[in-house]
């Protein structure tokens, strides 16, 4: 029971937020402007509209029913599928009295009314899905741009760090290094990317590196930082 009450309150809040938006009143105005001539045979369409109706081989009331698709689709585009559904119900309520009680061909009028109701909702759901897909694509592009900017930022920090940094895989093959890393080892970047850390380490240092790796992979605590000694290209030792 409480869930139903909360759902009603949520719906009421949504309707209040819709009513406050200018788009709601514009859609309402369009509905009125379509409905008035739909019920008044004395109303004359503009010549260009009359010519269009004639070229489509439609009677004026069938054409006006088609025009009701506009507010439904627009409501779906602005307010989502719920807005389209509510608008389509309003359109259905507007068209049914004429289709049932006034139209000289009620069967055709009811068919056209039903088609407008169904097609309006289908189009609205389709356009809503396309808009959501476009929004997701836009968000993805924004995220990718942010990632590229973040990558560039940290690449600069990595490259310009005063400390020597290199990255290697679990086998010890070097996959990246910064300027300070090249300066410390005495090798160029091209040379380092073809080398293994074993080249720099004594047996004692290599065993220490293996111990640290095993502890990290086993989620054991490691005293940080720890000192490691390497051999430079000219044979001298560095820490």
mmCIF file of C-alpha atoms in Angstrom:
data_model
loop_
_atom_site.group_PDB
_atom_site.id
_atom_site.type_symbol
_atom_site.label_atom_id
_atom_site.label_comp_id
_atom_site.label_asym_id
_atom_site.label_seq_id
_atom_site.Cartn_x
_atom_site.Cartn_y
_atom_site.Cartn_z
ATOM 1 C CA UNK A 1 0.000 0.000 0.000
ATOM 2 C CA UNK A 2 2.785 2.364 0.962
ATOM 3 C CA UNK A 3 4.531 1.652 -2.344
ATOM 4 C CA UNK A 4 1.405 2.614 -4.294
ATOM 5 C CA UNK A 5 1.078 5.862 -2.332
ATOM 6 C CA UNK A 6 4.713 6.710 -3.033
ATOM 7 C CA UNK A 7 4.193 5.922 -6.727
ATOM 8 C CA UNK A 8 1.197 8.298 -6.855
ATOM 9 C CA UNK A 9 3.168 11.032 -5.122
ATOM 10 C CA UNK A 10 6.012 10.489 -7.573
ATOM 11 C CA UNK A 11 3.598 10.749 -10.512
ATOM 12 C CA UNK A 12 2.018 13.910 -9.085
ATOM 13 C CA UNK A 13 5.450 15.504 -8.578
ATOM 14 C CA UNK A 14 6.361 14.578 -12.164
ATOM 15 C CA UNK A 15 3.138 16.138 -13.485
ATOM 16 C CA UNK A 16 3.795 19.308 -11.470
ATOM 17 C CA UNK A 17 7.289 19.577 -12.939
ATOM 18 C CA UNK A 18 5.843 19.073 -16.445
ATOM 19 C CA UNK A 19 3.207 21.780 -16.001
ATOM 20 C CA UNK A 20 5.859 24.305 -15.009
ATOM 21 C CA UNK A 21 7.695 23.831 -18.315
ATOM 22 C CA UNK A 22 6.849 26.063 -21.310
ATOM 23 C CA UNK A 23 6.824 23.038 -23.623
ATOM 24 C CA UNK A 24 3.700 21.695 -21.887
ATOM 25 C CA UNK A 25 1.683 24.827 -22.615
ATOM 26 C CA UNK A 26 2.906 24.943 -26.208
ATOM 27 C CA UNK A 27 1.789 21.334 -26.783
ATOM 28 C CA UNK A 28 -1.561 22.157 -25.165
ATOM 29 C CA UNK A 29 -1.961 25.153 -27.487
ATOM 30 C CA UNK A 30 -1.196 23.009 -30.545
ATOM 31 C CA UNK A 31 -3.773 20.438 -29.415
ATOM 32 C CA UNK A 32 -6.389 23.161 -29.124
ATOM 33 C CA UNK A 33 -5.502 24.601 -32.538
ATOM 34 C CA UNK A 34 -5.895 21.166 -34.139
ATOM 35 C CA UNK A 35 -9.031 20.217 -32.188
ATOM 36 C CA UNK A 36 -11.091 23.349 -32.945
ATOM 37 C CA UNK A 37 -11.140 22.925 -36.745
ATOM 38 C CA UNK A 38 -11.529 19.159 -36.310
ATOM 39 C CA UNK A 39 -14.985 19.770 -34.810
ATOM 40 C CA UNK A 40 -15.960 22.790 -36.909
ATOM 41 C CA UNK A 41 -16.754 22.216 -40.576
ATOM 42 C CA UNK A 42 -17.077 25.963 -41.048
ATOM 43 C CA UNK A 43 -13.348 26.353 -40.443
ATOM 44 C CA UNK A 44 -11.384 26.790 -43.661
ATOM 45 C CA UNK A 45 -7.787 25.615 -43.897
ATOM 46 C CA UNK A 46 -5.189 27.731 -45.634
ATOM 47 C CA UNK A 47 -5.061 27.172 -49.428
ATOM 48 C CA UNK A 48 -1.650 25.539 -49.203
ATOM 49 C CA UNK A 49 -3.005 23.075 -46.610
ATOM 50 C CA UNK A 50 -6.109 22.392 -48.704
ATOM 51 C CA UNK A 51 -3.905 21.721 -51.706
ATOM 52 C CA UNK A 52 -1.759 19.336 -49.643
ATOM 53 C CA UNK A 53 -4.836 17.446 -48.424
ATOM 54 C CA UNK A 54 -6.059 17.113 -52.004
ATOM 55 C CA UNK A 55 -2.674 15.913 -53.266
ATOM 56 C CA UNK A 56 -2.580 13.228 -50.553
ATOM 57 C CA UNK A 57 -6.082 12.091 -51.539
ATOM 58 C CA UNK A 58 -7.386 12.520 -47.989
ATOM 59 C CA UNK A 59 -10.469 14.133 -46.528
ATOM 60 C CA UNK A 60 -9.863 17.020 -44.168
ATOM 61 C CA UNK A 61 -10.717 15.084 -40.993
ATOM 62 C CA UNK A 62 -8.348 12.230 -41.826
ATOM 63 C CA UNK A 63 -5.627 14.809 -42.417
ATOM 64 C CA UNK A 64 -6.395 16.468 -39.084
ATOM 65 C CA UNK A 65 -6.142 13.112 -37.321
ATOM 66 C CA UNK A 66 -2.691 12.662 -38.830
ATOM 67 C CA UNK A 67 -1.755 16.109 -37.519
ATOM 68 C CA UNK A 68 -2.426 14.855 -33.976
ATOM 69 C CA UNK A 69 0.737 12.768 -34.332
ATOM 70 C CA UNK A 70 2.750 15.989 -33.995
ATOM 71 C CA UNK A 71 1.923 16.772 -30.333
ATOM 72 C CA UNK A 72 2.365 13.124 -29.326
ATOM 73 C CA UNK A 73 5.813 12.793 -30.877
ATOM 74 C CA UNK A 74 6.881 16.206 -29.619
ATOM 75 C CA UNK A 75 5.739 15.365 -26.094
ATOM 76 C CA UNK A 76 7.761 12.164 -26.277
ATOM 77 C CA UNK A 77 10.819 14.053 -27.437
ATOM 78 C CA UNK A 78 10.546 16.644 -24.638
ATOM 79 C CA UNK A 79 9.057 14.665 -21.740
ATOM 80 C CA UNK A 80 9.930 11.046 -22.546
ATOM 81 C CA UNK A 81 7.645 8.070 -23.095
ATOM 82 C CA UNK A 82 5.359 8.981 -20.184
ATOM 83 C CA UNK A 83 4.731 12.411 -21.678
ATOM 84 C CA UNK A 84 3.972 10.829 -25.059
ATOM 85 C CA UNK A 85 1.590 8.289 -23.531
ATOM 86 C CA UNK A 86 -0.334 10.898 -21.538
ATOM 87 C CA UNK A 87 -0.540 13.147 -24.606
ATOM 88 C CA UNK A 88 -1.733 10.234 -26.744
ATOM 89 C CA UNK A 89 -4.489 9.544 -24.201
ATOM 90 C CA UNK A 90 -5.532 13.199 -24.398
ATOM 91 C CA UNK A 91 -5.508 12.994 -28.203
ATOM 92 C CA UNK A 92 -7.555 9.789 -28.062
ATOM 93 C CA UNK A 93 -10.095 11.500 -25.831
ATOM 94 C CA UNK A 94 -10.287 14.413 -28.265
ATOM 95 C CA UNK A 95 -10.709 12.309 -31.421
ATOM 96 C CA UNK A 96 -13.070 9.578 -30.201
ATOM 97 C CA UNK A 97 -16.257 11.679 -29.847
ATOM 98 C CA UNK A 98 -16.085 12.801 -33.462
ATOM 99 C CA UNK A 99 -15.110 9.349 -34.704
ATOM 100 C CA UNK A 100 -18.035 7.686 -32.882
ATOM 101 C CA UNK A 101 -20.822 10.242 -32.923
ATOM 102 C CA UNK A 102 -20.162 12.711 -35.757
ATOM 103 C CA UNK A 103 -18.154 11.054 -38.508
ATOM 104 C CA UNK A 104 -20.233 9.752 -41.443
ATOM 105 C CA UNK A 105 -17.805 6.805 -41.634
ATOM 106 C CA UNK A 106 -17.239 5.820 -37.981
ATOM 107 C CA UNK A 107 -15.418 2.593 -38.812
ATOM 108 C CA UNK A 108 -12.754 4.370 -40.867
ATOM 109 C CA UNK A 109 -12.594 7.182 -38.319
ATOM 110 C CA UNK A 110 -12.069 4.702 -35.439
ATOM 111 C CA UNK A 111 -9.373 2.902 -37.420
ATOM 112 C CA UNK A 112 -7.546 6.188 -38.107
ATOM 113 C CA UNK A 113 -7.911 7.237 -34.465
ATOM 114 C CA UNK A 114 -6.456 3.939 -33.237
ATOM 115 C CA UNK A 115 -3.641 4.150 -35.783
ATOM 116 C CA UNK A 116 -2.713 7.650 -34.586
ATOM 117 C CA UNK A 117 -2.687 6.478 -30.947
ATOM 118 C CA UNK A 118 -0.511 3.435 -31.668
ATOM 119 C CA UNK A 119 1.807 5.045 -34.225
ATOM 120 C CA UNK A 120 2.296 8.118 -32.041
ATOM 121 C CA UNK A 121 3.494 5.991 -29.121
ATOM 122 C CA UNK A 122 5.706 3.812 -31.339
ATOM 123 C CA UNK A 123 7.362 6.860 -32.899
ATOM 124 C CA UNK A 124 7.801 8.508 -29.503
ATOM 125 C CA UNK A 125 9.420 5.415 -27.995
ATOM 126 C CA UNK A 126 11.678 5.101 -31.043
ATOM 127 C CA UNK A 127 12.749 8.755 -30.941
ATOM 128 C CA UNK A 128 13.220 8.534 -27.173
ATOM 129 C CA UNK A 129 15.478 5.512 -27.647
ATOM 130 C CA UNK A 130 17.466 7.308 -30.342
ATOM 131 C CA UNK A 131 17.891 10.350 -28.117
ATOM 132 C CA UNK A 132 19.068 8.182 -25.222
ATOM 133 C CA UNK A 133 21.521 6.418 -27.514
ATOM 134 C CA UNK A 134 22.816 9.787 -28.716
ATOM 135 C CA UNK A 135 23.185 10.991 -25.128
ATOM 136 C CA UNK A 136 25.073 7.829 -24.169
ATOM 137 C CA UNK A 137 27.332 8.242 -27.201
ATOM 138 C CA UNK A 138 27.951 11.873 -26.254
ATOM 139 C CA UNK A 139 28.737 10.873 -22.658
ATOM 140 C CA UNK A 140 31.076 8.155 -23.912
ATOM 141 C CA UNK A 141 32.883 10.663 -26.125
ATOM 142 C CA UNK A 142 33.186 13.061 -23.176
ATOM 143 C CA UNK A 143 34.537 10.259 -20.988
ATOM 144 C CA UNK A 144 37.061 9.288 -23.651
ATOM 145 C CA UNK A 145 38.197 12.909 -23.939
ATOM 146 C CA UNK A 146 38.567 13.118 -20.156
ATOM 147 C CA UNK A 147 40.530 9.861 -20.141
ATOM 148 C CA UNK A 148 42.821 11.138 -22.881
ATOM 149 C CA UNK A 149 43.339 14.397 -20.982
ATOM 150 C CA UNK A 150 44.004 12.470 -17.767
ATOM 151 C CA UNK A 151 46.394 10.117 -19.550
ATOM 152 C CA UNK A 152 48.261 13.061 -21.049
ATOM 153 C CA UNK A 153 48.451 14.762 -17.644
ATOM 154 C CA UNK A 154 49.886 11.720 -15.892
ATOM 155 C CA UNK A 155 52.123 10.949 -18.842
ATOM 156 C CA UNK A 156 53.699 14.374 -18.352
ATOM 157 C CA UNK A 157 54.053 13.736 -14.605
ATOM 158 C CA UNK A 158 55.610 10.352 -15.376
ATOM 159 C CA UNK A 159 58.003 11.744 -17.971
ATOM 160 C CA UNK A 160 59.042 14.787 -15.948
ATOM 161 C CA UNK A 161 59.442 13.079 -12.569
ATOM 162 C CA UNK A 162 62.859 13.545 -10.959
ATOM 163 C CA UNK A 163 62.826 9.936 -9.738
ATOM 164 C CA UNK A 164 63.755 7.146 -12.126
ATOM 165 C CA UNK A 165 60.650 5.095 -12.983
ATOM 166 C CA UNK A 166 60.249 2.085 -15.190
ATOM 167 C CA UNK A 167 57.427 -0.417 -15.626
ATOM 168 C CA UNK A 168 57.930 -4.105 -16.279
ATOM 169 C CA UNK A 169 55.705 -7.161 -16.632
ATOM 170 C CA UNK A 170 55.751 -10.175 -14.300
ATOM 171 C CA UNK A 171 58.630 -11.668 -16.265
ATOM 172 C CA UNK A 172 60.734 -8.548 -15.752
ATOM 173 C CA UNK A 173 60.525 -7.277 -19.350
ATOM 174 C CA UNK A 174 60.588 -3.477 -19.352
ATOM 175 C CA UNK A 175 57.555 -1.936 -21.066
ATOM 176 C CA UNK A 176 58.002 1.759 -20.257
ATOM 177 C CA UNK A 177 60.405 4.194 -18.638
ATOM 178 C CA UNK A 178 60.792 7.924 -18.043
ATOM 179 C CA UNK A 179 63.660 10.330 -18.713
ATOM 180 C CA UNK A 180 65.135 9.894 -15.241
ATOM 181 C CA UNK A 181 65.089 6.123 -15.743
ATOM 182 C CA UNK A 182 67.127 6.480 -18.941
ATOM 183 C CA UNK A 183 69.551 8.841 -17.212
ATOM 184 C CA UNK A 184 69.993 6.520 -14.230
ATOM 185 C CA UNK A 185 70.649 3.349 -16.245
ATOM 186 C CA UNK A 186 72.569 4.988 -19.076
ATOM 187 C CA UNK A 187 70.471 3.257 -21.741
ATOM 188 C CA UNK A 188 68.203 4.849 -24.325
ATOM 189 C CA UNK A 189 64.428 4.254 -24.293
ATOM 190 C CA UNK A 190 64.696 2.044 -27.373
ATOM 191 C CA UNK A 191 67.317 -0.122 -25.687
ATOM 192 C CA UNK A 192 65.433 -0.362 -22.389
ATOM 193 C CA UNK A 193 62.224 -1.525 -24.101
ATOM 194 C CA UNK A 194 64.094 -4.595 -25.384
ATOM 195 C CA UNK A 195 65.694 -5.453 -22.049
ATOM 196 C CA UNK A 196 64.874 -7.372 -18.887
ATOM 197 C CA UNK A 197 65.525 -6.069 -15.369
ATOM 198 C CA UNK A 198 67.892 -9.013 -14.824
ATOM 199 C CA UNK A 199 70.452 -7.021 -16.786
ATOM 200 C CA UNK A 200 70.624 -4.444 -13.978
ATOM 201 C CA UNK A 201 70.390 -6.698 -10.935
ATOM 202 C CA UNK A 202 72.875 -8.877 -9.116
ATOM 203 C CA UNK A 203 71.745 -12.327 -7.938
ATOM 204 C CA UNK A 204 71.093 -10.902 -4.481
ATOM 205 C CA UNK A 205 69.090 -7.964 -5.853
ATOM 206 C CA UNK A 206 67.148 -10.228 -8.228
ATOM 207 C CA UNK A 207 66.174 -12.526 -5.356
ATOM 208 C CA UNK A 208 65.028 -9.517 -3.343
ATOM 209 C CA UNK A 209 62.874 -8.364 -6.271
ATOM 210 C CA UNK A 210 61.322 -11.854 -6.510
ATOM 211 C CA UNK A 211 60.533 -11.874 -2.792
ATOM 212 C CA UNK A 212 58.826 -8.493 -3.048
ATOM 213 C CA UNK A 213 56.839 -9.645 -6.067
ATOM 214 C CA UNK A 214 55.654 -12.832 -4.323
ATOM 215 C CA UNK A 215 54.515 -10.856 -1.281
ATOM 216 C CA UNK A 216 52.620 -8.348 -3.408
ATOM 217 C CA UNK A 217 50.899 -11.096 -5.438
ATOM 218 C CA UNK A 218 49.972 -12.937 -2.207
ATOM 219 C CA UNK A 219 48.605 -9.709 -0.736
ATOM 220 C CA UNK A 220 51.230 -9.741 2.039
ATOM 221 C CA UNK A 221 52.528 -6.566 3.636
ATOM 222 C CA UNK A 222 55.724 -5.130 2.168
ATOM 223 C CA UNK A 223 57.888 -2.606 3.929
ATOM 224 C CA UNK A 224 57.824 0.477 1.724
ATOM 225 C CA UNK A 225 59.971 1.975 0.452
ATOM 226 C CA UNK A 226 62.792 -0.534 0.182
ATOM 227 C CA UNK A 227 66.232 -0.060 -1.288
ATOM 228 C CA UNK A 228 67.353 -1.805 -4.452
ATOM 229 C CA UNK A 229 70.752 -1.508 -6.131
ATOM 230 C CA UNK A 230 71.283 -1.720 -9.901
ATOM 231 C CA UNK A 231 74.221 -1.778 -12.275
ATOM 232 C CA UNK A 232 74.357 1.058 -14.786
ATOM 233 C CA UNK A 233 75.459 0.669 -18.413
ATOM 234 C CA UNK A 234 79.040 1.734 -17.569
ATOM 235 C CA UNK A 235 79.253 -0.879 -14.773
ATOM 236 C CA UNK A 236 78.905 1.593 -11.904
ATOM 237 C CA UNK A 237 76.356 0.942 -9.161
ATOM 238 C CA UNK A 238 73.274 3.075 -8.447
ATOM 239 C CA UNK A 239 70.521 2.939 -5.834
#
